[in-house]
């Protein structure tokens, strides 16, 4: 079942490392996937339930065999339960991330977190104004404390909708959500409700369970939006930067420290500290001529890329490759998408794996706990640990692929509107809308999600973007989608020249020139980490409000060509609820139920306007998305 | 794989109905279990993970085959994740129940829930005093509003421990929980943290995951305690009643309405309304000579049994039997442990299945939504629907087993202390402690949990109680354990005469006589529904505090001989954390991990004093529990 190496990744650097791994006998995610194949057909189709101890139960997809679990739950119930719990897992993750931010903001405001000053006062004031916190005549800390308290209140169930949901979507969406009873009233409470709903003997109506999943997903949306807002307040709202990506950013003559995970609370501080002279002197004293070289992995990579120009070494499915280069001295992780395998691989090298969060430990890793009150101190300890590890390098094992690509990153909503304002100061959205109306921008596609071992790494992304760009679709990207695009050079002005259709090229060039780039904007506008998808939603909401239509009418789509995590399930579900046709390039575990697949891919359209498009062929997927954008253009009376 | 009918249940009434079902071709839970057998060995041992879309993954328990999931999670991580999510599911369920109560209490206090007056002002004041709400000079509604607000605040994460945890356990437990970092700071937030911790790429340390599960389980304990406190406040603290149990409580000449589920918010109101003259006249006019006959099923059955003397028809695994008697006119359900199969079985009969909660619908059931503001109105509609269904009865299908047993129910903590106060007014705990010291009471065993299709129904309960009673072990019971004991006559003074050892018999007789019963207390002290396990904990805490020792030193044990639900996993886990040796009569899905089984059955003892004893043979299990109580007695310097 072993994949041919070319089927594993489209990325030269990753392939080069995989060759090294094979020779060295180091097992990677691709080997483990091969060992797991064929995967369980019941699990793959969602026809398995372990929610009580009368199980485990399985539904036979064939003519013969059990059609109900022990309790009587049929295929539809089982599959719907599985999706609902996946959304709950995703919401809990984004919620944990956002809550962590909110507590830190509160502590910052109280003067209990000196390492976390408020860096973006104008963002703070903008968020405060949006959620109804008075700003006039008040100190920054007073405003921040109130913002943090309102954020924290969004986690528990209230008698009113979530503030972060109610204040960030169109009026039309609010009405739709109310109509179908999916208005979330708490982030953590939505997770708990989903878990309650899906335990033994509670909800047995698959459609009701799916509506519950949508409610929870809207809580996930709120958590994502909150995490982004608060990260911007604490660390600054991103603006475009130019940096490098891929494994070639590791340096033979530097202490290489990779930041991996999701929350800027860890990575931003390490990034800050890594520039300190004393630490760099220590690194040099240890033999690292170039001092300390911090690189990013995964979404933390996005966070530090857009705020600190830190290069992105790799992402998600190829995270192990960073260690196998033999040149990584420390891999520092917080939470989410951290493969437990990193510990075993680090043991084959000199790399020190460092965990930092109480809820995310790994046996054999060094645990340096990271708290608000001692953040910089912990960060320095981390860097010093990396310097010590550097001394143990085995020169014979160092094989850094000489592969890098330039990447333009950091197109936050504010940055995009700022660039548009250079074209039309009075009405920044006008150039965007005018070009959509004129057909120079056929539509907008947000790429999000992960890399999966089930698809040749980056293959779906690269095939889809070429098709879409040719058809003048404006491309936004977050999370590991950005990693894929960065590795293959799509986050550059050159890619615009090469791949964009004439209309799109003209628009990106006009804005790029107005912004002083002397050429087009990059083909992909990088909006951040996977928690930052709400930035794209904000742009869409602004356009919808400006046009006086709801989101379900815009030629805006989303795509997760290589989704993996429960977070991706949650994000995809809220994208659908937001009215976006949402493509998945991997079949989620739903095929066991006609009802669930029907609701997700069809009935959802009648209820919310958005729906899932499951298509594993990337060119066909792009075609379907273009067709959908065409339909929506027609609906708005535009040329299709 | 079909079980011989005698292997299905020990209960005559259930067996009689199963014979009817077989002849009529009605499939029940036992048929579905047979169809599911053999069950998946990966799921049974916990060696399956579906927490991301790179899976499903399975670990081979044999020499060959995959030892890691795609991400690198090994057997220990996978099994620990599964347990942690099960605890989260249980905590979410009890939390949902408790939160529902807290909102209703708040609305009651605000005058927005006329059907829910505060019925037990002294319990309200006792709870208020415990949690630090001032009572002097304040109205009942003012006090109630504050209690409700503090309760609601326990759902979101706080910077301090959960009120309902901190104020109800021994000082020693608080210290132990702090020491191991398992103090819960929010109920819903603990559920969310557990989901976050167990999603792809977060916690990969099995012991850390299990400590997370324990933290979540302690949130479950808090939720259970809160639900019990608030139910007592709203519906009255139970005191002993004598009623009947088993399917023979259904009446041929009455409109039979079964209340099934868990929350007294539904069932208590239906029980109240069912006595209304007008409705009974309607029932009689429809041909039901005896009017309306409300019966209980499952834990809701416990709630109305102890507060309204309503007979308990059946419980958990045999819930379908109530419909198959052909004499049940309406099955009214709220949430938890409601088999989805009920809808299909109801279709074979005239029975109207009625769902009432937004999060728990069943296709083909009639949904009559139950809200605080219209509770009695909905309850009346439910009864009227039952009367309409009664008219459609098929006389040929009616076969009510002529089997009932007497059951003494309603031994709340307050009721037990009240009975003891009749022996020693100054110091009610003294007679209990003196008799434990003297060895007349060898120890205390709390039976809790469900009936499972995997064990001959009631067989484990009945075999264990005989052994324990003979050894002078005081028996407490909740939930479906009570159902089992009630069906087999153990909840009577006669059972005390027949089964209790001499010492225990003398104690129960002395207290029973002092209480004016003219004979012994029943062999089983029924403490309520499964959410009421905290009542037993309260007694143990009171004894521990009085003795100046911690819970982990008392000869007190717990047993779930036939556990099913995620709630049972959560309860068992907090019982262990509370210091109780806790028996399980069914093997939970942990055998795939030596680390997890080792922590749960052994290392937990070093950390918390409590640990799991997994023993499927009931006589051997009783022997092990007696041995453990002996050890603890020795530890206290008592005769063993």
Short mmCIF file of N, CA and C in Angstrom, two decimals, chain A residues 249-327:
data_model
loop_
_atom_site.label_atom_id
_atom_site.label_comp_id
_atom_site.label_asym_id
_atom_site.label_seq_id
_atom_site.Cartn_x
_atom_site.Cartn_y
_atom_site.Cartn_z
N UNK A 249 14.81 27.59 4.17
CA UNK A 249 14.98 28.72 5.08
C UNK A 249 15.74 28.33 6.34
N UNK A 250 15.89 27.03 6.56
CA UNK A 250 16.74 26.59 7.68
C UNK A 250 18.19 26.90 7.33
N UNK A 251 18.96 27.29 8.32
CA UNK A 251 20.34 27.70 8.03
C UNK A 251 21.33 26.78 8.71
N UNK A 252 22.29 26.35 7.91
CA UNK A 252 23.32 25.46 8.43
C UNK A 252 24.09 26.11 9.59
N UNK A 253 24.30 27.42 9.49
CA UNK A 253 25.16 28.11 10.45
C UNK A 253 24.40 28.95 11.47
N UNK A 254 23.17 28.56 11.70
CA UNK A 254 22.41 29.27 12.72
C UNK A 254 21.75 28.25 13.65
N UNK A 255 21.41 28.71 14.84
CA UNK A 255 20.57 27.89 15.72
C UNK A 255 19.15 28.01 15.17
N UNK A 256 18.66 26.91 14.61
CA UNK A 256 17.33 26.94 14.00
C UNK A 256 16.26 26.55 15.00
N UNK A 257 15.32 27.45 15.18
CA UNK A 257 14.22 27.20 16.12
C UNK A 257 12.92 27.27 15.33
N UNK A 258 12.18 26.16 15.32
CA UNK A 258 10.90 26.17 14.60
C UNK A 258 9.77 26.38 15.59
N UNK A 259 8.86 27.28 15.25
CA UNK A 259 7.67 27.53 16.06
C UNK A 259 6.50 26.85 15.36
N UNK A 260 5.85 25.96 16.07
CA UNK A 260 4.84 25.11 15.44
C UNK A 260 3.59 25.09 16.33
N UNK A 261 2.45 25.19 15.72
CA UNK A 261 1.21 25.16 16.47
C UNK A 261 0.29 26.26 15.99
N UNK A 262 -0.33 27.00 16.93
CA UNK A 262 -1.38 27.92 16.49
C UNK A 262 -1.46 29.27 17.16
N UNK A 263 -1.04 29.36 18.41
CA UNK A 263 -1.40 30.56 19.13
C UNK A 263 -0.23 31.54 19.22
N UNK A 264 -0.48 32.76 18.75
CA UNK A 264 0.57 33.77 18.75
C UNK A 264 1.06 34.10 20.16
N UNK A 265 0.31 33.72 21.18
CA UNK A 265 0.74 34.00 22.55
C UNK A 265 2.09 33.38 22.85
N UNK A 266 2.34 32.22 22.27
CA UNK A 266 3.66 31.60 22.41
C UNK A 266 4.62 32.17 21.37
N UNK A 267 4.23 32.03 20.12
CA UNK A 267 5.19 32.23 19.04
C UNK A 267 5.64 33.69 18.92
N UNK A 268 4.70 34.62 19.16
CA UNK A 268 5.09 36.01 19.00
C UNK A 268 6.17 36.40 20.01
N UNK A 269 6.03 35.86 21.21
CA UNK A 269 7.02 36.19 22.25
C UNK A 269 8.38 35.56 21.91
N UNK A 270 8.36 34.31 21.46
CA UNK A 270 9.63 33.69 21.09
C UNK A 270 10.27 34.47 19.94
N UNK A 271 9.44 34.88 19.00
CA UNK A 271 9.95 35.66 17.87
C UNK A 271 10.59 36.96 18.35
N UNK A 272 9.95 37.60 19.33
CA UNK A 272 10.50 38.85 19.86
C UNK A 272 11.86 38.62 20.54
N UNK A 273 11.87 37.58 21.37
CA UNK A 273 13.05 37.31 22.18
C UNK A 273 14.24 36.85 21.34
N UNK A 274 13.92 36.16 20.25
CA UNK A 274 15.00 35.59 19.42
C UNK A 274 15.92 36.65 18.84
N UNK A 275 15.44 37.89 18.80
CA UNK A 275 16.27 38.97 18.26
C UNK A 275 17.22 39.56 19.31
N UNK A 276 17.09 39.15 20.56
CA UNK A 276 17.91 39.77 21.62
C UNK A 276 19.40 39.47 21.40
N UNK A 277 20.17 40.51 21.60
CA UNK A 277 21.60 40.44 21.29
C UNK A 277 22.30 39.36 22.11
N UNK A 278 21.97 39.33 23.39
CA UNK A 278 22.65 38.41 24.31
C UNK A 278 22.47 36.96 23.87
N UNK A 279 21.23 36.65 23.48
CA UNK A 279 20.96 35.28 23.04
C UNK A 279 21.71 34.97 21.76
N UNK A 280 21.74 35.93 20.86
CA UNK A 280 22.44 35.71 19.60
C UNK A 280 23.95 35.56 19.82
N UNK A 281 24.43 36.29 20.79
CA UNK A 281 25.85 36.14 21.14
C UNK A 281 26.12 34.73 21.65
N UNK A 282 25.20 34.26 22.49
CA UNK A 282 25.35 32.90 23.02
C UNK A 282 25.33 31.88 21.88
N UNK A 283 24.46 32.11 20.93
CA UNK A 283 24.36 31.19 19.79
C UNK A 283 25.67 31.20 19.01
N UNK A 284 26.18 32.39 18.81
CA UNK A 284 27.44 32.51 18.07
C UNK A 284 28.57 31.85 18.84
N UNK A 285 28.54 32.05 20.14
CA UNK A 285 29.57 31.43 20.98
C UNK A 285 29.52 29.91 20.89
N UNK A 286 28.33 29.42 20.65
CA UNK A 286 28.16 27.96 20.54
C UNK A 286 28.57 27.46 19.16
N UNK A 287 28.90 28.40 18.26
CA UNK A 287 29.36 27.98 16.94
C UNK A 287 28.41 28.31 15.81
N UNK A 288 27.30 28.93 16.14
CA UNK A 288 26.32 29.26 15.10
C UNK A 288 26.63 30.66 14.58
N UNK A 289 27.38 30.71 13.51
CA UNK A 289 27.87 32.00 13.00
C UNK A 289 26.76 33.01 12.74
N UNK A 290 25.62 32.47 12.28
CA UNK A 290 24.53 33.40 11.93
C UNK A 290 23.56 33.64 13.08
N UNK A 291 23.93 33.20 14.26
CA UNK A 291 23.05 33.46 15.40
C UNK A 291 21.80 32.60 15.41
N UNK A 292 20.70 33.22 15.80
CA UNK A 292 19.44 32.47 15.94
C UNK A 292 18.58 32.69 14.70
N UNK A 293 18.05 31.60 14.18
CA UNK A 293 17.17 31.67 13.02
C UNK A 293 15.83 31.03 13.38
N UNK A 294 14.83 31.90 13.56
CA UNK A 294 13.50 31.37 13.89
C UNK A 294 12.72 31.15 12.61
N UNK A 295 12.10 29.99 12.49
CA UNK A 295 11.26 29.69 11.33
C UNK A 295 9.89 29.23 11.82
N UNK A 296 8.94 29.29 10.94
CA UNK A 296 7.58 28.90 11.32
C UNK A 296 7.18 27.59 10.69
N UNK A 297 6.26 26.91 11.37
CA UNK A 297 5.66 25.69 10.85
C UNK A 297 4.16 25.81 11.08
N UNK A 298 3.38 25.41 10.11
CA UNK A 298 1.93 25.34 10.30
C UNK A 298 1.35 26.75 10.55
N UNK A 299 0.30 26.85 11.36
CA UNK A 299 -0.38 28.14 11.49
C UNK A 299 0.37 29.13 12.35
N UNK A 300 1.08 28.62 13.32
CA UNK A 300 1.97 29.52 14.05
C UNK A 300 2.94 30.14 13.06
N UNK A 301 3.33 29.37 12.08
CA UNK A 301 4.18 29.89 11.01
C UNK A 301 3.52 31.07 10.32
N UNK A 302 2.21 30.96 10.05
CA UNK A 302 1.50 32.08 9.45
C UNK A 302 1.51 33.31 10.35
N UNK A 303 1.28 33.05 11.65
CA UNK A 303 1.20 34.17 12.60
C UNK A 303 2.50 34.98 12.61
N UNK A 304 3.63 34.27 12.70
CA UNK A 304 4.90 35.00 12.81
C UNK A 304 5.41 35.46 11.44
N UNK A 305 4.93 34.78 10.39
CA UNK A 305 5.30 35.23 9.04
C UNK A 305 4.72 36.62 8.79
N UNK A 306 3.44 36.79 9.11
CA UNK A 306 2.80 38.05 8.75
C UNK A 306 3.10 39.18 9.73
N UNK A 307 3.51 38.85 10.93
CA UNK A 307 3.79 39.91 11.91
C UNK A 307 5.29 40.17 12.09
N UNK A 308 6.11 39.16 11.76
CA UNK A 308 7.56 39.33 12.00
C UNK A 308 8.40 38.97 10.79
N UNK A 309 7.78 38.73 9.66
CA UNK A 309 8.52 38.38 8.44
C UNK A 309 9.33 37.10 8.61
N UNK A 310 8.96 36.32 9.60
CA UNK A 310 9.71 35.08 9.84
C UNK A 310 9.37 34.09 8.73
N UNK A 311 10.39 33.46 8.14
CA UNK A 311 10.11 32.54 7.03
C UNK A 311 9.35 31.29 7.49
N UNK A 312 8.57 30.76 6.57
CA UNK A 312 7.73 29.58 6.84
C UNK A 312 8.47 28.34 6.35
N UNK A 313 8.89 27.48 7.27
CA UNK A 313 9.69 26.33 6.86
C UNK A 313 8.86 25.27 6.16
N UNK A 314 7.73 24.96 6.77
CA UNK A 314 6.87 23.94 6.16
C UNK A 314 5.54 23.97 6.88
N UNK A 315 4.64 23.06 6.48
CA UNK A 315 3.34 23.09 7.15
C UNK A 315 2.74 21.70 7.25
N UNK A 316 1.86 21.56 8.17
CA UNK A 316 1.05 20.38 8.48
C UNK A 316 1.65 19.05 8.08
N UNK A 317 1.27 18.48 6.96
CA UNK A 317 1.61 17.07 6.70
C UNK A 317 3.12 16.84 6.63
N UNK A 318 3.86 17.88 6.31
CA UNK A 318 5.31 17.71 6.19
C UNK A 318 6.07 18.26 7.40
N UNK A 319 5.40 18.44 8.51
CA UNK A 319 6.04 19.01 9.71
C UNK A 319 7.25 18.20 10.15
N UNK A 320 7.18 16.87 9.98
CA UNK A 320 8.30 16.03 10.42
C UNK A 320 9.57 16.31 9.62
N UNK A 321 9.38 16.76 8.38
CA UNK A 321 10.52 17.01 7.50
C UNK A 321 11.49 18.02 8.08
N UNK A 322 10.96 18.97 8.84
CA UNK A 322 11.84 20.00 9.41
C UNK A 322 12.91 19.37 10.29
N UNK A 323 12.51 18.35 11.04
CA UNK A 323 13.49 17.68 11.92
C UNK A 323 14.45 16.83 11.10
N UNK A 324 13.91 16.19 10.06
CA UNK A 324 14.73 15.22 9.30
C UNK A 324 15.83 15.93 8.49
N UNK A 325 15.74 17.24 8.35
CA UNK A 325 16.84 17.96 7.71
C UNK A 325 18.12 17.84 8.54
N UNK A 326 17.97 17.47 9.80
CA UNK A 326 19.14 17.36 10.68
C UNK A 326 19.64 18.71 11.15
N UNK A 327 18.99 19.77 10.73
CA UNK A 327 19.48 21.12 11.06
C UNK A 327 18.56 21.88 11.99
#
